[in-house]
Coordinates of C-alpha atoms in Angstrom, one line a residue:
X1 CA 0.0 0.0 0.0
X2 CA 1.2 3.4 -0.8
X3 CA -0.1 6.5 0.8
X4 CA 1.1 9.9 -0.5
X5 CA 0.6 13.0 1.6
X6 CA 0.9 16.4 0.0
X7 CA 3.1 18.6 2.1
X8 CA 1.8 22.0 2.9
X9 CA 3.5 25.0 1.3
X10 CA 4.6 26.2 4.7
X11 CA 7.0 23.9 6.6
X12 CA 5.1 22.2 9.4
X13 CA 6.2 23.0 12.9
X14 CA 4.8 23.9 16.3
X15 CA 2.7 26.7 14.7
X16 CA 1.5 24.8 11.7
X17 CA -1.5 23.3 13.3
X18 CA -4.5 21.8 11.4
X19 CA -7.4 24.0 10.4
X20 CA -10.7 23.0 11.9
X21 CA -12.9 20.9 9.6
X22 CA -16.1 22.5 8.4
X23 CA -19.3 20.7 9.4
X24 CA -17.6 18.4 11.8
X25 CA -20.3 18.8 14.5
X26 CA -17.7 19.6 17.1
X27 CA -17.8 23.4 16.8
X28 CA -19.1 24.0 20.3
X29 CA -16.3 21.9 21.9
X30 CA -13.6 23.7 19.7
X31 CA -15.0 27.1 20.7
X32 CA -14.8 26.0 24.4
X33 CA -11.2 24.9 24.0
X34 CA -10.1 28.2 22.3
X35 CA -12.2 30.3 24.7
X36 CA -10.2 28.7 27.6
X37 CA -6.9 29.2 25.8
X38 CA -7.5 32.8 25.0
X39 CA -8.6 33.4 28.6
X40 CA -4.9 33.0 29.4
X41 CA -3.9 35.7 27.0
X42 CA -6.7 37.8 28.3
X43 CA -5.4 37.5 31.8
X44 CA -2.0 38.8 30.7
X45 CA -3.6 41.8 28.9
X46 CA -6.0 42.3 31.9
X47 CA -3.0 42.5 34.3
X48 CA -1.4 45.2 32.1
X49 CA -4.7 47.1 31.9
X50 CA -5.3 46.9 35.7
X51 CA -1.8 48.1 36.5
X52 CA -2.0 51.0 34.0
X53 CA -5.5 51.8 35.1
X54 CA -4.5 51.9 38.7
X55 CA -1.6 54.2 38.1
X56 CA -3.4 56.5 35.6
X57 CA -6.5 56.7 37.8
X58 CA -4.2 57.7 40.7
X59 CA -2.5 60.3 38.5
X60 CA -5.9 61.7 37.5
X61 CA -7.1 62.0 41.1
X62 CA -4.7 64.9 41.9
X63 CA -2.3 67.2 40.4
X64 CA 1.2 65.9 39.9
X65 CA 4.1 68.4 39.6
X66 CA 6.3 66.3 37.3
X67 CA 9.2 68.7 37.3
X68 CA 9.3 68.7 41.1
X69 CA 8.8 65.0 41.3
X70 CA 11.8 64.4 39.0
X71 CA 14.1 67.1 40.1
X72 CA 13.4 67.9 43.8
X73 CA 14.7 65.9 46.7
X74 CA 12.1 67.3 49.2
X75 CA 9.4 64.8 50.2
X76 CA 7.0 66.5 52.8
X77 CA 3.4 65.5 52.5
X78 CA 2.4 67.9 55.2
X79 CA 3.5 70.8 53.0
X80 CA 2.4 69.1 49.7
X81 CA 6.0 68.8 48.6
X82 CA 6.6 65.7 46.6
X83 CA 10.1 65.4 45.3
X84 CA 11.3 62.0 44.2
X85 CA 14.8 62.7 43.0
X86 CA 16.4 61.3 46.2
X87 CA 14.4 58.0 45.7
X88 CA 15.4 57.8 42.0
X89 CA 19.0 58.4 43.1
X90 CA 18.7 55.7 45.8
X91 CA 17.3 53.2 43.3
X92 CA 20.1 54.0 40.8
X93 CA 22.8 53.7 43.4
X94 CA 21.7 50.3 44.8
X95 CA 21.2 48.9 41.3
X96 CA 24.6 50.1 40.1
X97 CA 26.3 48.6 43.2
X98 CA 24.5 45.3 42.7
X99 CA 25.6 45.2 39.0
X100 CA 29.2 46.1 39.8
X101 CA 29.4 43.3 42.3
X102 CA 27.3 40.7 40.5
X103 CA 28.1 41.0 36.8
X104 CA 31.9 40.2 37.0
X105 CA 31.3 37.3 39.3
X106 CA 28.2 36.0 37.4
X107 CA 29.8 36.2 34.0
X108 CA 33.0 34.5 35.3
X109 CA 31.0 31.8 36.9
X110 CA 29.0 31.3 33.7
X111 CA 32.1 30.9 31.6
X112 CA 33.6 28.4 34.1
X113 CA 30.4 26.4 34.0
X114 CA 30.1 26.4 30.2
X115 CA 33.8 26.3 29.1
X116 CA 35.9 24.9 31.9
X117 CA 34.0 22.1 33.7
X118 CA 32.9 18.7 32.3
X119 CA 29.1 18.3 32.1
X120 CA 28.9 15.9 35.0
X121 CA 30.3 18.6 37.3
X122 CA 28.8 21.7 35.6
X123 CA 25.2 20.5 35.9
X124 CA 25.0 20.0 39.7
X125 CA 27.0 23.1 40.3
X126 CA 24.6 25.1 38.1
X127 CA 21.7 23.7 40.1
X128 CA 23.4 24.9 43.4
X129 CA 23.9 28.3 41.8
X130 CA 20.3 28.5 40.7
X131 CA 19.0 27.4 44.2
X132 CA 20.0 30.9 45.3
X133 CA 17.2 32.2 43.0
X134 CA 14.7 30.1 45.0
X135 CA 15.6 31.7 48.3
X136 CA 12.7 34.1 49.1
X137 CA 13.5 37.8 49.2
X138 CA 12.3 38.1 52.8
X139 CA 15.1 35.6 53.8
X140 CA 17.7 37.7 51.9
X141 CA 16.4 40.7 53.9
X142 CA 16.7 38.9 57.2
X143 CA 20.2 37.8 56.4
X144 CA 20.9 41.4 55.4
X145 CA 19.8 42.6 58.8
X146 CA 21.9 40.0 60.7
X147 CA 25.0 39.8 58.5
X148 CA 25.3 42.7 56.0
X149 CA 24.3 45.5 58.3
X150 CA 26.9 44.8 61.0
X151 CA 29.5 44.4 58.2
X152 CA 28.6 47.8 56.7
X153 CA 28.5 49.4 60.2
X154 CA 32.0 48.3 60.9
X155 CA 33.2 49.2 57.4
X156 CA 31.8 52.7 57.3
X157 CA 32.0 53.5 61.0
X158 CA 28.2 54.3 61.2
X159 CA 25.8 52.9 63.7
X160 CA 23.2 50.3 62.7
X161 CA 24.5 49.6 59.2
X162 CA 21.2 50.5 57.4
X163 CA 22.6 51.9 54.1
X164 CA 22.5 52.0 50.4
X165 CA 25.7 49.9 50.4
X166 CA 23.9 47.1 52.4
X167 CA 21.0 47.2 50.0
X168 CA 23.4 46.9 47.0
X169 CA 25.2 43.9 48.5
X170 CA 21.9 42.1 49.2
X171 CA 20.6 42.8 45.6
X172 CA 23.9 41.6 44.1
X173 CA 23.4 38.2 45.7
X174 CA 19.8 38.1 44.6
X175 CA 20.4 38.9 40.9
X176 CA 23.6 36.8 40.4
X177 CA 21.6 33.5 39.7
X178 CA 19.7 35.3 36.9
X179 CA 22.9 36.5 35.3
X180 CA 24.6 33.1 35.6
X181 CA 21.6 31.2 34.2
X182 CA 21.0 33.4 31.2
X183 CA 24.7 33.7 30.4
X184 CA 25.2 29.9 30.5
X185 CA 22.4 29.5 28.0
X186 CA 24.0 32.2 25.7
X187 CA 27.4 30.5 25.9
X188 CA 25.9 27.1 25.2
X189 CA 24.2 28.4 22.1
X190 CA 27.6 29.3 20.4
X191 CA 28.3 26.7 17.7
X192 CA 30.9 24.2 18.6
X193 CA 32.7 24.6 15.3
X194 CA 33.9 28.1 16.5
X195 CA 35.7 26.5 19.4
X196 CA 37.1 23.7 17.2
X197 CA 38.5 26.2 14.7
X198 CA 40.1 28.3 17.5
X199 CA 41.7 25.3 19.1
X200 CA 42.9 24.1 15.7
X201 CA 44.9 27.3 15.4
X202 CA 46.7 26.6 18.7
X203 CA 44.9 29.1 20.9
X204 CA 44.8 28.6 24.6
X205 CA 41.4 28.2 26.4
X206 CA 41.4 31.8 27.5
X207 CA 42.1 33.0 23.9
X208 CA 39.3 30.7 22.6
X209 CA 36.8 32.1 25.1
X210 CA 37.8 35.7 24.4
X211 CA 38.1 35.5 20.6
X212 CA 35.6 32.8 19.5
X213 CA 32.9 32.4 22.3
X214 CA 32.3 35.7 24.0
X215 CA 31.7 37.8 20.8
X216 CA 28.9 35.4 19.9
X217 CA 27.4 35.1 23.4
X218 CA 27.8 38.7 24.4
X219 CA 24.2 39.8 23.4
X220 CA 22.6 37.0 25.5
X221 CA 24.9 37.7 28.4
X222 CA 23.9 41.4 28.3
X223 CA 20.3 40.3 28.3
X224 CA 21.0 38.4 31.5
X225 CA 22.4 41.6 33.0
X226 CA 19.3 43.6 32.0
X227 CA 16.9 41.0 33.4
X228 CA 18.9 41.0 36.6
X229 CA 18.6 44.8 36.6
X230 CA 14.8 44.6 36.2
X231 CA 14.6 42.4 39.3
X232 CA 16.9 44.7 41.3
X233 CA 14.8 47.7 40.3
X234 CA 11.6 45.9 41.4
X235 CA 12.7 44.4 44.6
X236 CA 11.0 46.0 47.6
X237 CA 11.1 43.9 50.8
X238 CA 14.8 42.9 51.0
X239 CA 15.8 46.5 50.3
X240 CA 13.2 47.8 52.7
X241 CA 14.8 45.9 55.5
X242 CA 18.3 47.2 55.1
X243 CA 18.3 50.6 53.3
X244 CA 17.2 52.7 56.3
X245 CA 14.4 54.5 54.5
X246 CA 15.7 58.1 55.0
X247 CA 14.1 60.7 52.8
X248 CA 15.9 63.7 51.2
X249 CA 19.4 62.2 51.2
X250 CA 20.9 63.6 48.0
X251 CA 24.7 64.2 47.6
X252 CA 25.9 67.4 46.0
X253 CA 29.5 66.4 45.2
X254 CA 31.6 63.3 44.4
X255 CA 32.8 63.3 48.0
X256 CA 29.3 63.3 49.4
X257 CA 28.3 60.6 46.9
X258 CA 30.9 58.2 48.4
X259 CA 30.0 59.3 51.9
X260 CA 26.3 58.5 51.2
X261 CA 27.0 54.8 50.4
X262 CA 27.3 53.6 54.0
X263 CA 24.4 55.8 55.2
X264 CA 20.6 55.3 55.1
X265 CA 18.7 56.2 52.0
X266 CA 15.4 55.6 50.2
X267 CA 14.4 53.9 46.9
X268 CA 11.3 54.0 44.8
X269 CA 10.2 50.5 45.9
X270 CA 10.8 51.1 49.6
X271 CA 8.8 54.3 49.5
X272 CA 5.9 52.4 47.9
X273 CA 6.3 49.5 50.4
X274 CA 6.1 51.7 53.5
X275 CA 3.1 52.9 55.3
X276 CA 2.5 56.0 53.1
X277 CA 0.3 54.3 50.5
X278 CA -2.1 53.4 53.3
X279 CA -2.0 56.9 54.7
X280 CA -2.4 58.6 51.3
X281 CA -5.9 57.1 50.7
X282 CA -7.1 56.6 47.1
X283 CA -7.2 60.1 45.8
X284 CA -5.7 63.5 46.1
X285 CA -2.2 65.0 45.4
X286 CA -0.5 62.7 47.9
X287 CA -1.9 59.5 46.3
X288 CA -1.2 61.0 42.8
X289 CA 2.5 61.6 43.7
X290 CA 2.9 58.0 44.9
X291 CA 1.3 56.8 41.6
X292 CA 3.8 59.0 39.8
X293 CA 6.6 57.2 41.6
X294 CA 4.9 53.9 40.5
X295 CA 4.8 55.1 36.9
X296 CA 8.6 55.9 37.0
X297 CA 9.4 52.5 38.6
X298 CA 7.2 50.6 36.1
X299 CA 8.7 52.4 33.2
X300 CA 12.3 51.6 34.3
X301 CA 11.5 47.9 34.9
X302 CA 9.6 47.6 31.6
X303 CA 12.5 49.2 29.7
X304 CA 15.1 46.9 31.2
X305 CA 12.9 43.8 30.7
X306 CA 12.0 44.7 27.0
X307 CA 15.6 45.6 26.2
X308 CA 16.8 42.4 27.8
X309 CA 14.4 40.2 25.7
X310 CA 14.4 42.1 22.4
X311 CA 17.4 40.1 21.1
X312 CA 15.6 36.8 21.3
X313 CA 15.1 36.3 17.6
X314 CA 17.4 34.4 15.3
X315 CA 20.8 35.9 14.7
X316 CA 23.2 35.4 11.9
X317 CA 26.4 34.0 13.4
X318 CA 29.4 36.2 12.9
X319 CA 32.8 34.6 12.2
X320 CA 35.0 34.7 15.3
X321 CA 37.8 37.2 15.6
X322 CA 40.8 35.1 16.6
X323 CA 43.5 36.9 18.6
X324 CA 46.6 35.6 20.1
X325 CA 48.5 37.1 23.0
X326 CA 52.3 37.6 23.2
X327 CA 53.9 34.2 23.2
X328 CA 55.7 34.5 26.5
X329 CA 52.6 35.6 28.4
X330 CA 50.1 33.1 26.9
X331 CA 50.4 30.3 29.4
X332 CA 50.5 32.5 32.5
X333 CA 47.5 34.5 31.3
X334 CA 45.6 31.3 30.6
X335 CA 46.3 29.9 34.1
X336 CA 45.4 33.1 35.7
X337 CA 42.1 33.3 33.8
X338 CA 41.3 29.7 34.8
X339 CA 42.0 30.4 38.4
X340 CA 39.8 33.6 38.4
X341 CA 36.9 32.0 36.7
X342 CA 36.9 28.8 38.8
X343 CA 37.2 31.0 41.9
X344 CA 34.2 33.0 40.8
X345 CA 32.3 29.8 40.4
X346 CA 33.1 29.0 44.1
X347 CA 31.5 32.3 45.2
X348 CA 27.8 31.4 44.5
X349 CA 28.3 28.0 46.1
X350 CA 29.9 29.6 49.1
X351 CA 27.1 32.1 49.4
X352 CA 24.5 29.3 49.3
X353 CA 26.4 27.1 51.8
X354 CA 26.8 30.1 54.1
X355 CA 23.2 31.1 53.9
X356 CA 22.0 27.5 54.6
X357 CA 24.5 27.3 57.5
X358 CA 23.2 30.5 59.0
X359 CA 19.6 29.3 58.7
X360 CA 20.4 26.0 60.3
X361 CA 22.3 27.5 63.2
X362 CA 19.9 30.4 63.9
X363 CA 16.7 28.7 62.9
X364 CA 17.2 25.6 65.0
X365 CA 13.6 25.9 66.2
X366 CA 12.4 24.7 62.8
X367 CA 14.1 21.4 63.4
X368 CA 11.6 20.7 66.2
X369 CA 8.3 19.2 64.9
X370 CA 6.4 21.0 67.7
X371 CA 7.4 24.3 66.1
X372 CA 5.6 23.2 62.8
X373 CA 2.4 21.9 64.4
X374 CA 1.7 24.3 67.3
X375 CA 0.0 27.7 67.0
X376 CA 1.8 31.0 67.8
X377 CA 1.4 32.5 71.2
X378 CA 1.7 36.2 71.9
X379 CA 4.1 38.3 69.9
X380 CA 6.9 35.8 69.4
X381 CA 6.0 32.6 71.2
X382 CA 4.7 29.1 70.2
X383 CA 4.9 27.7 66.7
X384 CA 3.9 28.6 63.2
X385 CA 1.1 26.2 62.4
X386 CA -1.3 28.8 61.3
X387 CA 1.3 30.7 59.2
X388 CA 2.2 27.4 57.3
X389 CA -1.5 26.7 56.7
X390 CA -2.1 30.2 55.5
X391 CA 0.8 30.0 53.1
X392 CA -0.3 26.7 51.7
X393 CA -3.9 28.0 51.3
X394 CA -2.6 31.0 49.3
X395 CA -0.3 28.8 47.1
X396 CA -3.1 26.3 46.5
X397 CA -5.6 28.9 45.5
X398 CA -3.0 30.7 43.3
X399 CA -2.2 27.4 41.6
X400 CA -5.9 26.6 40.8
X401 CA -6.3 30.1 39.2
X402 CA -2.9 30.4 37.5
X403 CA -2.6 26.9 35.9
X404 CA -5.4 27.1 33.3
X405 CA -4.6 30.8 32.6
X406 CA -0.9 30.2 32.1
X407 CA -1.4 27.0 30.1
X408 CA -3.9 28.7 27.8
X409 CA -1.6 31.6 27.2
X410 CA 1.3 29.2 26.4
X411 CA -0.9 27.2 24.0
X412 CA -1.9 30.4 22.1
X413 CA 1.7 31.7 21.9
X414 CA 3.0 28.3 20.8
X415 CA 0.4 27.1 18.4
X416 CA -2.1 29.7 17.3
X417 CA -0.4 33.1 17.2
X418 CA 1.6 34.3 14.2
X419 CA 5.4 34.9 14.7
X420 CA 5.0 38.6 15.2
X421 CA 2.0 38.3 17.5
X422 CA 3.8 35.6 19.5
X423 CA 6.8 37.9 20.0
X424 CA 4.5 40.7 21.2
X425 CA 2.7 38.3 23.6
X426 CA 5.9 36.9 24.9
X427 CA 7.3 40.4 25.6
X428 CA 4.2 41.3 27.5
X429 CA 4.3 38.1 29.4
X430 CA 7.9 38.6 30.4
X431 CA 7.2 42.2 31.3
X432 CA 4.4 41.1 33.6
X433 CA 6.7 38.5 35.2
X434 CA 9.2 41.3 35.9
X435 CA 6.6 43.8 37.2
X436 CA 7.4 44.9 40.8
X437 CA 5.2 42.9 43.0
X438 CA 4.7 46.0 45.3
X439 CA 2.7 47.5 42.4
X440 CA 0.6 44.4 42.1
X441 CA -0.1 44.6 45.8
X442 CA -1.1 48.3 45.7
X443 CA -3.3 47.7 42.7
X444 CA -4.9 44.8 44.4
X445 CA -5.5 46.8 47.6
X446 CA -7.3 49.6 45.7
X447 CA -9.3 47.3 43.3
X448 CA -10.1 44.3 45.4
X449 CA -9.8 45.4 49.0
X450 CA -11.2 48.9 48.8
X451 CA -13.3 49.3 45.6
X452 CA -14.8 45.8 45.7
X453 CA -15.1 45.9 49.5
X454 CA -13.2 42.6 50.2
X455 CA -11.0 44.1 52.9
X456 CA -8.0 41.9 53.7
X457 CA -8.9 38.6 52.1
X458 CA -7.0 35.4 51.4
X459 CA -8.6 35.3 47.9
X460 CA -7.3 38.9 47.2
X461 CA -3.9 37.7 48.2
X462 CA -4.1 34.7 45.8
X463 CA -5.3 36.9 43.0
X464 CA -2.4 39.3 43.2
X465 CA 0.0 36.3 43.3
X466 CA -1.5 35.0 40.0
X467 CA 0.5 37.4 37.8
X468 CA 3.7 36.1 39.5
X469 CA 2.9 32.5 38.4
X470 CA 1.2 32.8 35.1
X471 CA 4.2 34.1 33.1
X472 CA 6.4 31.2 34.2
X473 CA 3.7 28.7 33.2
X474 CA 3.1 30.4 29.9
X475 CA 6.7 30.7 28.8
X476 CA 7.7 27.1 29.8
X477 CA 4.6 25.8 27.9
X478 CA 5.3 27.8 24.8
X479 CA 9.0 26.8 24.9
X480 CA 8.0 23.1 25.1
X481 CA 5.6 23.5 22.2
X482 CA 8.4 25.0 20.1
X483 CA 10.5 21.9 20.8
X484 CA 7.8 19.6 19.6
X485 CA 9.1 17.3 16.8
X486 CA 7.8 18.4 13.4
X487 CA 6.7 14.8 12.6
X488 CA 4.2 15.0 15.4
X489 CA 2.4 18.0 13.8
X490 CA 2.7 16.3 10.4
X491 CA 0.9 13.2 11.8
X492 CA -1.9 15.5 13.2
X493 CA -2.2 17.2 9.8
X494 CA -2.4 13.8 8.0
X495 CA -5.2 12.6 10.3
X496 CA -7.2 15.8 9.7
X497 CA -7.5 16.8 13.3
X498 CA -9.2 20.0 14.2
X499 CA -7.3 22.6 16.2
X500 CA -9.2 21.7 19.4
X501 CA -8.4 18.0 18.8
X502 CA -4.8 18.8 18.1
X503 CA -4.5 20.7 21.4
X504 CA -6.3 18.1 23.4
X505 CA -4.7 15.0 21.8
X506 CA -1.2 16.2 20.9
X507 CA -0.2 19.4 22.7
X508 CA -1.5 18.6 26.1
X509 CA 0.2 15.1 26.5
X510 CA 3.4 16.5 25.1
X511 CA 3.6 19.7 27.2
X512 CA 2.0 18.9 30.6
X513 CA 5.3 17.9 32.3
X514 CA 6.9 21.3 31.3
X515 CA 3.7 23.0 32.4
X516 CA 3.7 21.3 35.7
X517 CA 7.4 22.3 36.1
X518 CA 6.6 25.9 35.3
X519 CA 3.7 25.8 37.9
X520 CA 6.0 24.6 40.6
X521 CA 8.7 27.1 39.7
X522 CA 6.2 29.9 39.8
X523 CA 4.8 28.8 43.1
X524 CA 8.4 28.6 44.5
X525 CA 8.7 32.3 43.7
X526 CA 5.2 33.2 44.9
X527 CA 5.8 31.4 48.2
X528 CA 8.4 34.0 49.2
X529 CA 6.5 37.1 48.0
X530 CA 5.8 39.5 50.9
X531 CA 4.9 42.9 49.4
X532 CA 1.6 42.0 47.7
X533 CA 0.3 40.1 50.8
X534 CA 1.0 42.9 53.3
X535 CA -1.6 45.1 51.6
X536 CA -4.2 42.6 50.6
X537 CA -4.3 39.3 52.6
X538 CA -2.4 38.9 55.8
X539 CA -2.3 40.0 59.4
X540 CA 0.3 39.3 62.1
X541 CA -2.1 37.6 64.6
X542 CA -5.8 37.0 65.2
X543 CA -6.7 35.3 61.9
X544 CA -8.0 31.7 61.9
X545 CA -6.0 29.0 60.3
X546 CA -8.7 28.5 57.7
X547 CA -11.0 31.5 56.9
X548 CA -14.7 30.8 56.6
X549 CA -15.5 33.4 54.0
X550 CA -14.0 35.8 51.5
X551 CA -14.8 39.3 52.6
X552 CA -12.7 40.5 55.6
X553 CA -11.1 37.1 55.8
X554 CA -7.4 37.5 56.3
X555 CA -4.8 34.8 57.0
X556 CA -1.4 34.5 58.5
X557 CA 1.5 33.7 56.2
X558 CA 5.1 32.9 56.6
X559 CA 6.6 35.8 54.5
X560 CA 4.7 38.6 56.3
X561 CA 5.2 36.9 59.7
X562 CA 9.0 36.9 59.1
X563 CA 8.8 40.5 57.9
X564 CA 7.0 41.7 61.0
X565 CA 9.2 39.8 63.4
X566 CA 12.4 41.2 61.7
X567 CA 11.3 44.8 62.4
X568 CA 11.6 44.0 66.2
X569 CA 15.3 43.2 65.8
X570 CA 16.1 44.0 69.5
X571 CA 13.9 41.2 70.9
X572 CA 15.8 37.8 71.0
X573 CA 12.5 35.8 71.0
X574 CA 11.3 37.6 67.9
X575 CA 14.5 37.1 66.1
X576 CA 14.6 33.4 67.0
X577 CA 11.1 33.0 65.8
X578 CA 11.9 34.9 62.6
X579 CA 14.9 32.6 61.8
X580 CA 12.9 29.5 62.5
X581 CA 10.1 30.7 60.2
X582 CA 12.7 31.6 57.5
X583 CA 14.1 28.1 57.5
X584 CA 10.6 26.6 57.2
X585 CA 9.9 28.9 54.3
X586 CA 13.1 28.0 52.6
X587 CA 12.4 24.3 53.0
X588 CA 8.9 24.7 51.4
X589 CA 10.4 26.7 48.5
X590 CA 13.2 24.2 48.0
X591 CA 10.7 21.4 48.1
X592 CA 8.7 23.0 45.3
X593 CA 11.9 23.6 43.3
X594 CA 13.1 20.0 43.8
X595 CA 9.7 18.6 42.7
X596 CA 9.9 20.8 39.6
X597 CA 13.4 19.4 38.7
X598 CA 12.5 15.8 39.5
X599 CA 9.2 15.9 37.4
X600 CA 10.9 17.5 34.4
X601 CA 13.8 15.1 34.5
X602 CA 11.4 12.1 35.0
X603 CA 9.0 12.9 32.2
X604 CA 11.5 14.3 29.7
X605 CA 13.8 11.3 30.1
X606 CA 16.6 13.3 31.6
X607 CA 17.4 11.5 34.8
X608 CA 19.9 14.0 36.1
X609 CA 20.1 17.0 38.3
X610 CA 19.7 19.9 36.0
X611 CA 17.5 23.0 35.7

């Protein structure tokens, strides 16, 4: 028997899905499938609309003096003086400090992982580096209080240690995993023939990396820096805990600039994360000025995110520029470069080991099962049973809402959208994933808690966490669809499946392991979010373990519990409780990340520790 199939004019691939058959009698089911899929895209667009609507409505509720907001350092609501220049300066300083510390170490570690170590060593080491990204920001802030602040106090000779320098150091540790992960991917994408050609010319490893590898990988490595910058700009709680929150600190000379580094300051995110958004109400010039700060922050983060992802298209490889050093210096330079890069690789591992060591020593209460299963007593006594249950309730509700939305968005991006539309949707999705969560919390407070009358509600908290999880699910699902073998789509075309049948019978079975992995990775990030929950969902005490309603039904949660306890840094009981809670939160987050890695490796046939 001979069966000849006419190939379509366009090469089949993940986007070449079958057209729905006319008169098939399954129109209602197909419409339901695509209504669900497009609801995921709608959720992304709705998030953008809500954020912009919240900020623009706030700006319209009062008069904003933009020249003063951008050029004045005086912030005095009592006199209606709203100058944000000192906060813009603070954000710029802490981000520059973070990049200066993280970029050289991150790039060197990425080169060591990609070019110097064999795969059997590089993969587990990369996992240990990326575990730093799973550490919740509230834990970074707590370590900043206990470790970084005393270091800065001794270094700068200032009491307390709250400073721009401390915030920059904390942010450097936080963004390093992003820089390493993206840079390793960029280096791995360089064709192996470039390395082979360079080695064939007798170049040393350092010369091969400099001449043949880095010129090709540099755009992707720069993208990693920009994505790390977007996270640094949007981080609120970790910076809030160590920066000092001092208004009006603006140097007037180079000497004062250096002197300002070990002293307290203020950033855009810490101003928005403080009590002032609650005091400003929902209208008037005070609220409008805060929304103006939010617009500035969102614009900076969006610019860094879009710029960091704009080079994702196909690039035409450029031939390497092969350069050799002076003959008598080649070997010493090569050995020195090897030592420096391998030493940089040890830094993230040392940071992770040190962080876990601190948590185990100071959070010893978490090793006692009673601490997990008993309720809290008073301000800093008892256990954290209700906080664990509240955290799990928020995560479970977020997962139920985010999974169908994120999967639908990923299916549309990967199968139905044209190439140009897919790029636009991907850019919007990445931008939503990089949106400062403090803005999500403020928008949720105004829309859900105030306008809709929910008050503090566990459901409001879950809703504001959904935009944190949906982008991760959507991007992992779309990436998995793009990796689908062309013959799978060809078989679907040959069988005459409708689009709905193609999604249900081919796409879902192929992509669900990656989707589940994306869900767990997104939940691992959401588990440590503090800023959105402070305004919408949680209280420190007095809430039941499981709420009985939605309106005025707050919960207790681990991130906000740690944040509140850390503010009372002079009470030993509060600090012991905070460290124990932090260790529990890290264990929950690490458990989600481990499940994600195990599931992906299990169902994709890669039985190895790699992310």
